Short mmCIF file of N, CA and C in Angstrom, two decimals:
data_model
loop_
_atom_site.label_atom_id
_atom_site.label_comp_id
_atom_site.label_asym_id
_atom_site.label_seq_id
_atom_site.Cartn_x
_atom_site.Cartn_y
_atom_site.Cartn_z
N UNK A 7 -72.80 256.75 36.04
CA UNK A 7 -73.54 257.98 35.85
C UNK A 7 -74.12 258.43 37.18
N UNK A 8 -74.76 257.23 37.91
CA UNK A 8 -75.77 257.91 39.08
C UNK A 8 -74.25 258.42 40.18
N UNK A 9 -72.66 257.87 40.31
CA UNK A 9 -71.95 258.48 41.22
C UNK A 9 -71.49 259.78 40.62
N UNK A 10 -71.55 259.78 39.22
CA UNK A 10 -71.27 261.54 38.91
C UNK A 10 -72.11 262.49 39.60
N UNK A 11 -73.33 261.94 38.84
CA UNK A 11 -74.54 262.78 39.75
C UNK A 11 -74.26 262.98 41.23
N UNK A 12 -73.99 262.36 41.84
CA UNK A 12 -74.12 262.17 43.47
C UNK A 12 -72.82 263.14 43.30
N UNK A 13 -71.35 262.97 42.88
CA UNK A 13 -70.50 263.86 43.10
C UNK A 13 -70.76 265.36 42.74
N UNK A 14 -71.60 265.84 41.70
CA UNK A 14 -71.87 266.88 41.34
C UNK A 14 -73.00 267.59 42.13
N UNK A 15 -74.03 267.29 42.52
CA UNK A 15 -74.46 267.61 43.66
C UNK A 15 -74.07 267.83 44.91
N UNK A 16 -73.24 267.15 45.32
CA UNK A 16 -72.02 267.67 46.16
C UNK A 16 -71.16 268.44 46.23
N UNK A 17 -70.78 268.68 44.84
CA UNK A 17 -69.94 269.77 44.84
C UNK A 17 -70.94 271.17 44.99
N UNK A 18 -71.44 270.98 44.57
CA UNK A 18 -72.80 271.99 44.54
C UNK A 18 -72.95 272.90 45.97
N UNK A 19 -72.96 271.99 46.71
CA UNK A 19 -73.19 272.54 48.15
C UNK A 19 -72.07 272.25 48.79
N UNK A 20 -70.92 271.64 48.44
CA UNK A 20 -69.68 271.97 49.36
C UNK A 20 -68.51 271.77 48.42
N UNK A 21 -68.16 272.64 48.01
CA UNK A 21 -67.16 272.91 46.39
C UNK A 21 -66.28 272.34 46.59
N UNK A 22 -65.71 272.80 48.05
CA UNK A 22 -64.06 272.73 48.60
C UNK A 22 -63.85 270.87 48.90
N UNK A 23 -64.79 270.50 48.61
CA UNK A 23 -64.83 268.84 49.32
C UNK A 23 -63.68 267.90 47.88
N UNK A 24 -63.15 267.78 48.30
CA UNK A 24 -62.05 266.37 47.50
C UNK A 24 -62.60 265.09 47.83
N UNK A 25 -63.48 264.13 46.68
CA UNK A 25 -63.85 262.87 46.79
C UNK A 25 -63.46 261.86 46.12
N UNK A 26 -63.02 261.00 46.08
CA UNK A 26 -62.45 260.04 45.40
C UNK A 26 -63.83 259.15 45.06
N UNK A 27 -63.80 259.02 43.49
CA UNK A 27 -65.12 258.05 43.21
C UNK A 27 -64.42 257.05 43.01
N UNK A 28 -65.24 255.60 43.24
CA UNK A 28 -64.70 254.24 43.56
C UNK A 28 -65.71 253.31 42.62
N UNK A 29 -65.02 252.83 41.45
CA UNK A 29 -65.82 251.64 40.63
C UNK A 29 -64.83 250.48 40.87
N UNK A 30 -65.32 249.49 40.98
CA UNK A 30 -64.99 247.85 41.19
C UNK A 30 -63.54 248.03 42.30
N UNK A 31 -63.54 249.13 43.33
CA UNK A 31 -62.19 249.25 44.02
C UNK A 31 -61.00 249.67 43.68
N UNK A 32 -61.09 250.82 42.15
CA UNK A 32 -60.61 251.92 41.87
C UNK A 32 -61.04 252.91 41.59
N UNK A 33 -60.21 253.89 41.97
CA UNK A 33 -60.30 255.18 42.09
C UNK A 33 -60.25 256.03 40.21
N UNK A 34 -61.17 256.72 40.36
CA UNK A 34 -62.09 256.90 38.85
C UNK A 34 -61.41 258.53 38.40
N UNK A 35 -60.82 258.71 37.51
CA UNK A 35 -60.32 259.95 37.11
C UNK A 35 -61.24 260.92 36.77
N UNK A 36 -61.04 262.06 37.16
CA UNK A 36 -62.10 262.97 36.48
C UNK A 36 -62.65 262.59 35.11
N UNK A 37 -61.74 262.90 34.47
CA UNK A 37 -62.34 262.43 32.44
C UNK A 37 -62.60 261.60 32.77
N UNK A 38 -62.30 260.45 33.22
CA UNK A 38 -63.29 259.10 32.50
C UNK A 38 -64.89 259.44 33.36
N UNK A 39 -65.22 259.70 34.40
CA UNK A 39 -66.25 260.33 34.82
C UNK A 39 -67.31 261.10 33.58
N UNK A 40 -66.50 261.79 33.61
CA UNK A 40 -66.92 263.10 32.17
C UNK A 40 -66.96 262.36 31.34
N UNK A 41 -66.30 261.52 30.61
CA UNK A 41 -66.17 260.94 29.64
C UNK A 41 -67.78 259.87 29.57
N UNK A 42 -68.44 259.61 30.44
CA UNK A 42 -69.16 258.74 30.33
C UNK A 42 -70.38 259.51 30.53
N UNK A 43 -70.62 260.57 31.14
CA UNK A 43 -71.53 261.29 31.09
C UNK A 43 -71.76 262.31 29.97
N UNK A 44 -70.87 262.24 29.75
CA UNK A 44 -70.77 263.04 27.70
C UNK A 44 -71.38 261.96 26.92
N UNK A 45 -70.46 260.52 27.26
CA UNK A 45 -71.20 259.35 26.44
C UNK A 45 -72.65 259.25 26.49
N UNK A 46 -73.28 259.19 27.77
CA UNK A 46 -74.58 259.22 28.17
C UNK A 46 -75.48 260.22 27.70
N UNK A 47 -75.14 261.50 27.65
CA UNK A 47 -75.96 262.21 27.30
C UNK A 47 -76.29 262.17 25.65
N UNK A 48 -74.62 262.12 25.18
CA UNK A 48 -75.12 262.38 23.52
C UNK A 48 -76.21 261.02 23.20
N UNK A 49 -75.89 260.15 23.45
CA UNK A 49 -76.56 258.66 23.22
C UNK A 49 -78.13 258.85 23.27
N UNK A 50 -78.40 259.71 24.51
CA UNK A 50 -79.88 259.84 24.85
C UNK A 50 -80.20 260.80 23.73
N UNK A 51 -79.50 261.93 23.28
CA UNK A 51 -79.72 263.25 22.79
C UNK A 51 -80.11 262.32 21.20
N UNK A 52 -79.05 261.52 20.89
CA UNK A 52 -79.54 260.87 19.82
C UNK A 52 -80.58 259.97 19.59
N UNK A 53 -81.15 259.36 20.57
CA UNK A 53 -82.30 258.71 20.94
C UNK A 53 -83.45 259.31 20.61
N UNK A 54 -83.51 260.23 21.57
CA UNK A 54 -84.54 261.26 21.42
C UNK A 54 -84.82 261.90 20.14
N UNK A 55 -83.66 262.44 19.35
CA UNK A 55 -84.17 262.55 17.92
C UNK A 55 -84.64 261.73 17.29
N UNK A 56 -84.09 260.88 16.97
CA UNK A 56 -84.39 259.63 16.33
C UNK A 56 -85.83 259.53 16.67
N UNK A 57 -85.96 259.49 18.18
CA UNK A 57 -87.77 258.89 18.40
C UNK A 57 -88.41 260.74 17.95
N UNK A 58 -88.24 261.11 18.15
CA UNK A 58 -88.74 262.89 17.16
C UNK A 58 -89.37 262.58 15.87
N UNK A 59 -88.13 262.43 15.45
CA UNK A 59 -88.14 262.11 14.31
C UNK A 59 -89.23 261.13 13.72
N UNK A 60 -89.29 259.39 13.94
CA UNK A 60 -89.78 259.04 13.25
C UNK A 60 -91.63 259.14 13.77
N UNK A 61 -91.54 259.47 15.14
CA UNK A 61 -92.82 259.96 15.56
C UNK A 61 -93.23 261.24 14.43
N UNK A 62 -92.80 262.23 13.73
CA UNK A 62 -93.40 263.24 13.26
C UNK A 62 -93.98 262.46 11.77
N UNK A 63 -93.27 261.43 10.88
CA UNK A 63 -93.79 261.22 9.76
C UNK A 63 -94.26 259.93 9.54
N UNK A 64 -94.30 259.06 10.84
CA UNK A 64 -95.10 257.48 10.64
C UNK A 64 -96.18 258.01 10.54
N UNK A 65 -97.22 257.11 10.21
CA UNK A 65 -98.86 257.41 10.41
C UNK A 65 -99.00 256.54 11.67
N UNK A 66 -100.17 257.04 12.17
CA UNK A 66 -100.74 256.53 13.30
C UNK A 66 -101.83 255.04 13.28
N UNK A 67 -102.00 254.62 11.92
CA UNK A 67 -102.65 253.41 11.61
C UNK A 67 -102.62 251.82 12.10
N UNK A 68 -100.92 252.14 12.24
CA UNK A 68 -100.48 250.80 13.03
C UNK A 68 -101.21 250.78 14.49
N UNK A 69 -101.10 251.76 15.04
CA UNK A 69 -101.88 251.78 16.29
C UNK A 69 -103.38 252.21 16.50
N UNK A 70 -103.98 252.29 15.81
CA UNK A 70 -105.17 252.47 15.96
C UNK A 70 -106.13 251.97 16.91
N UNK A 71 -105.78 250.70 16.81
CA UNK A 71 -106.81 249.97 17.62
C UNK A 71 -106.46 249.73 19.06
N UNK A 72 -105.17 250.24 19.23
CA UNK A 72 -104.37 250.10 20.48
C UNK A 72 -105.35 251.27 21.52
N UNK A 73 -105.19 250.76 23.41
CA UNK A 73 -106.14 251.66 23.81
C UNK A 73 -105.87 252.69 24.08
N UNK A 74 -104.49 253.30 24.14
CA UNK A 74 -104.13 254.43 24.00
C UNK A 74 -102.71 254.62 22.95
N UNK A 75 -103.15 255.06 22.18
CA UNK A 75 -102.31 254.60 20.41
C UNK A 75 -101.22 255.78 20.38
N UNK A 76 -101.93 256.87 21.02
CA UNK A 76 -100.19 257.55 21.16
C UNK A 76 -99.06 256.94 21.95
N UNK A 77 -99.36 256.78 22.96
CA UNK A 77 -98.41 256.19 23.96
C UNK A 77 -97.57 255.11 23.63
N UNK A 78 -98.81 254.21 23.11
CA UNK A 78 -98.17 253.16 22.74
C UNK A 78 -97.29 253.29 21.23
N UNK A 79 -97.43 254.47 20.67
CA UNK A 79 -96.99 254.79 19.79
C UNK A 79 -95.22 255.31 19.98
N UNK A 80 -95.48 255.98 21.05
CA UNK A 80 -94.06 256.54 21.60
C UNK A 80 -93.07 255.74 22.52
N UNK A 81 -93.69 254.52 22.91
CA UNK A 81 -92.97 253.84 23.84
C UNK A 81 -92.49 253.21 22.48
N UNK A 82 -93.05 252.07 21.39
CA UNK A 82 -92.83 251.87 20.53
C UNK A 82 -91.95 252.39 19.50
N UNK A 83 -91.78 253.67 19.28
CA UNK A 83 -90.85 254.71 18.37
C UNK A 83 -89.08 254.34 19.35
N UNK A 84 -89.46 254.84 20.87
CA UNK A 84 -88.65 255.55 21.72
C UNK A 84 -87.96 254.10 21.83
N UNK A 85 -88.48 252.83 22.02
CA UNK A 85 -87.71 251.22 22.50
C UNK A 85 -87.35 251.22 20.74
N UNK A 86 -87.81 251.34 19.63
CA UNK A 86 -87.23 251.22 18.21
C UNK A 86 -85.63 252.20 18.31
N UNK A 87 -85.40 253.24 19.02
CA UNK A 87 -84.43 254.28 18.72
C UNK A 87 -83.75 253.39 19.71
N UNK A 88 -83.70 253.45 20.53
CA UNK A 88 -83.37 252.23 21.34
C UNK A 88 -82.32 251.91 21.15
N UNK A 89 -83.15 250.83 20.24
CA UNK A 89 -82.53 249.18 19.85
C UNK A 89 -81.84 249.59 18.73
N UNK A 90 -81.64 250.40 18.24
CA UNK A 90 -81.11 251.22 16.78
C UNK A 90 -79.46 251.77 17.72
N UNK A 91 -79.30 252.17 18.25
CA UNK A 91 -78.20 253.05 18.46
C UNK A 91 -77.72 252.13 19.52
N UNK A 92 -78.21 251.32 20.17
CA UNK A 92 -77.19 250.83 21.56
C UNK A 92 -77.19 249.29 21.57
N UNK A 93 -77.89 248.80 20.16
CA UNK A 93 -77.34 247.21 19.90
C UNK A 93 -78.11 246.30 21.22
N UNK A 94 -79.48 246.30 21.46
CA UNK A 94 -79.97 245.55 22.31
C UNK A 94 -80.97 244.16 21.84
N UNK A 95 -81.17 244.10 20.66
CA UNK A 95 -81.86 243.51 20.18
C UNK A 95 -82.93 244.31 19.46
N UNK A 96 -84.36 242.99 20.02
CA UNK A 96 -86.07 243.74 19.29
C UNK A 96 -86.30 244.94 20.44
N UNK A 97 -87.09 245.83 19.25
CA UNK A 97 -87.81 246.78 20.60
C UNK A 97 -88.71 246.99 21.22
N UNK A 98 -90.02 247.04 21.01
CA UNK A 98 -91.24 246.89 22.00
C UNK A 98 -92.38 246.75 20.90
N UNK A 99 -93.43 246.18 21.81
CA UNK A 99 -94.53 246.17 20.70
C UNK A 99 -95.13 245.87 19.20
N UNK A 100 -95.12 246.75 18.32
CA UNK A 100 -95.34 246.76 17.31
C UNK A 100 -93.78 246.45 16.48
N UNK A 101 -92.62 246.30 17.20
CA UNK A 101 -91.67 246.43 16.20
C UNK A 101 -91.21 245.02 17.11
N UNK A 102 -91.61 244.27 18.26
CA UNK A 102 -91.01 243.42 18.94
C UNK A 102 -90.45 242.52 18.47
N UNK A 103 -90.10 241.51 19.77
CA UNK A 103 -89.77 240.21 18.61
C UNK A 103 -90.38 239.30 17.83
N UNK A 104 -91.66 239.65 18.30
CA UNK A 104 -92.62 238.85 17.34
C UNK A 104 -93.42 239.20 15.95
N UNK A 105 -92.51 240.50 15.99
CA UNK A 105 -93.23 241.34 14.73
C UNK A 105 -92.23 241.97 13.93
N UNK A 106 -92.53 242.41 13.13
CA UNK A 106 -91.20 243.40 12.32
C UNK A 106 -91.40 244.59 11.80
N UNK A 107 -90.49 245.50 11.37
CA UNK A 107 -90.20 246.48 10.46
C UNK A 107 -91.16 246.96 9.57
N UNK A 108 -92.06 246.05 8.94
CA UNK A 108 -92.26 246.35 7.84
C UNK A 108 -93.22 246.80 7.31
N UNK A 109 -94.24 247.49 8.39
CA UNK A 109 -95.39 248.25 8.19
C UNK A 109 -94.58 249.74 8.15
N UNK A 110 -93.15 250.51 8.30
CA UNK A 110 -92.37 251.60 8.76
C UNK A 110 -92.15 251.77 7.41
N UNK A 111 -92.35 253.44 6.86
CA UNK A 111 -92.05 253.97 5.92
C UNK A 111 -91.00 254.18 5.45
N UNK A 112 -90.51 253.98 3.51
CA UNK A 112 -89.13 254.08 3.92
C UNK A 112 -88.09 254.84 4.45
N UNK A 113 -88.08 256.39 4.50
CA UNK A 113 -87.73 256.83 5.08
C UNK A 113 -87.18 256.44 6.63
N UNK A 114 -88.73 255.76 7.62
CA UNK A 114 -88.14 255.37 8.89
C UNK A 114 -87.02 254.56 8.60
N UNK A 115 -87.33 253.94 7.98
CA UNK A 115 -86.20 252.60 7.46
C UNK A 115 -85.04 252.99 6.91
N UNK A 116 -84.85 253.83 5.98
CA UNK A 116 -83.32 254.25 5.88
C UNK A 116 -83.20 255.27 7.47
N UNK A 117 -83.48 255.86 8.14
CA UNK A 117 -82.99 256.20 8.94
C UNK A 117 -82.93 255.45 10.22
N UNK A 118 -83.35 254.51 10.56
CA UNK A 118 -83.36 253.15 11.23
C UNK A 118 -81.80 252.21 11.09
N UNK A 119 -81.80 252.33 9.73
CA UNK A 119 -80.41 251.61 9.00
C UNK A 119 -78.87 252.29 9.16
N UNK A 120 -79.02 253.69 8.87
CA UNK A 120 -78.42 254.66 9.68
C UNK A 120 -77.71 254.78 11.17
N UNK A 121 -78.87 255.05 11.93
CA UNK A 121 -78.95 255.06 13.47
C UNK A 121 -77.79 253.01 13.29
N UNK A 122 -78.26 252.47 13.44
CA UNK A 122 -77.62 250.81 13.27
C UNK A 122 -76.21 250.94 12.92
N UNK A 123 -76.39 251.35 11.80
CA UNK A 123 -75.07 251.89 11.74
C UNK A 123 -73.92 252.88 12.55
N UNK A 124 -74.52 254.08 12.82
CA UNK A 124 -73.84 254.34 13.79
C UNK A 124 -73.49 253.93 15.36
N UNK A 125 -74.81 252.87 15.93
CA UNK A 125 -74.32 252.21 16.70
C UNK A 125 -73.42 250.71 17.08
N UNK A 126 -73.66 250.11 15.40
CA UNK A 126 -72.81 249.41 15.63
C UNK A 126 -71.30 249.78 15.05
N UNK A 127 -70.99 250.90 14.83
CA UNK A 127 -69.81 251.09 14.64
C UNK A 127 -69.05 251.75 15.66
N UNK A 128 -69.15 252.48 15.81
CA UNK A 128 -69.43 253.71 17.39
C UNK A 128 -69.61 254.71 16.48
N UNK A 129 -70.13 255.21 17.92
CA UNK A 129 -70.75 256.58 18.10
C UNK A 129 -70.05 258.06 17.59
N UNK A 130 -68.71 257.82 18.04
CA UNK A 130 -68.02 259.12 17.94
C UNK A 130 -67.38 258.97 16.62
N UNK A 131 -67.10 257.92 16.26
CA UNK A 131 -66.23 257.94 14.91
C UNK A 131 -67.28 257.97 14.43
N UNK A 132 -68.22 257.73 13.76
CA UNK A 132 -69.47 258.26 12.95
C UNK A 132 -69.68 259.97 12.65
N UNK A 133 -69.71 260.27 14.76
CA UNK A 133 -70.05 261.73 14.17
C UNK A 133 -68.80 262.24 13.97
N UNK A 134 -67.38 262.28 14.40
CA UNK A 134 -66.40 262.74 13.95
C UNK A 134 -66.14 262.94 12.45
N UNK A 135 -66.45 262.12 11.64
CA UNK A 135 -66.57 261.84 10.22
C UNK A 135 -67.34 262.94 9.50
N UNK A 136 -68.57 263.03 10.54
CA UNK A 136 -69.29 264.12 9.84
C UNK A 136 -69.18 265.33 10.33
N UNK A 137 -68.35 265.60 10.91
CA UNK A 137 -67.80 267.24 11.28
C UNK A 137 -66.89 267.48 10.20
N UNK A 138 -66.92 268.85 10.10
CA UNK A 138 -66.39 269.58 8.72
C UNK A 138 -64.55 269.33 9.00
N UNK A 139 -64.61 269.70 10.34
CA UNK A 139 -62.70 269.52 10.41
C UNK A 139 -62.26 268.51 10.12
N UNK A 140 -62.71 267.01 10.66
CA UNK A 140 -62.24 266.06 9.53
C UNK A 140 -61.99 265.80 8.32
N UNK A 141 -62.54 266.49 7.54
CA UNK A 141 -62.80 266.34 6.19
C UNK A 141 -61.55 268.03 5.61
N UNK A 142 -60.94 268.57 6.62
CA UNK A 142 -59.82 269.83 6.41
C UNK A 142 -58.37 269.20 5.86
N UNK A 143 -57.51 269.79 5.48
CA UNK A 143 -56.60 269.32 5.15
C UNK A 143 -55.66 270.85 5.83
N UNK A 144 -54.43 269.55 7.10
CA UNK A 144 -54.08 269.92 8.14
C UNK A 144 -52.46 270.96 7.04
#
């Protein structure tokens, strides 16, 4: 991701420039470039909902006593979306490894189960599934 960036900024200010990007001592095709920065973004884009999301309908009780209970509320939501879509394990804090799930409404929880699901299956065949053209008859 960070040599796309670096190539796209470059092109930026000198268009006409031909660069060859180099991972492990090959030379990197446009799409797969693209291809991973499409990967990257939707991943985050889905992250970010997800932490939207269950930030708008948890209550704030679990954190109460925490010294700054939003924050720790959102780092907490944002490491839960996390660990939901990209298969890393526990996520921070209140949901860590020393704690669990189960103060989270059900709602968070079927959509927790969800998100899991789509990351441990992949990503694109999930949402492909749920686009209307799949479901057309060719």
């Amino acid at each position: 991701l960070g040599k796309a960036i670096l190539l796209g900024v470059e092109r930026t200010h000198s268009p006409n420039v031909v660069r060859a990007t180099r991972y492990n001592g090959e030379n990197l095709e446009r799409d797969v470039l693209n291809s991973v920065v499409v990967h990257l973004i939707t991943l985050s884009a889905l992250i970010l909902t997800l932490t939207a999301a269950t930030l708008c309908w948890e209550s704030d009780a679990p954190w109460a006593d925490a010294p700054s209970p939003q924050i720790e509320k959102l780092v907490d939501m944002s490491g839960a979306a996390l660990s939901m879509f990209s298969n890393v394990g526990p996520a921070f804090g209140k949901m860590g490894a020393l704690e669990n799930y189960g103060f989270l409404s059900a709602p968070t929880k079927l959509l927790y189960s969800g998100a899991m699901l789509i990351g441990r299956l992949e990503i694109w065949i999930v949402l492909a599934i749920l686009t209307p053209g799949f479901w057309r008859r060719s």
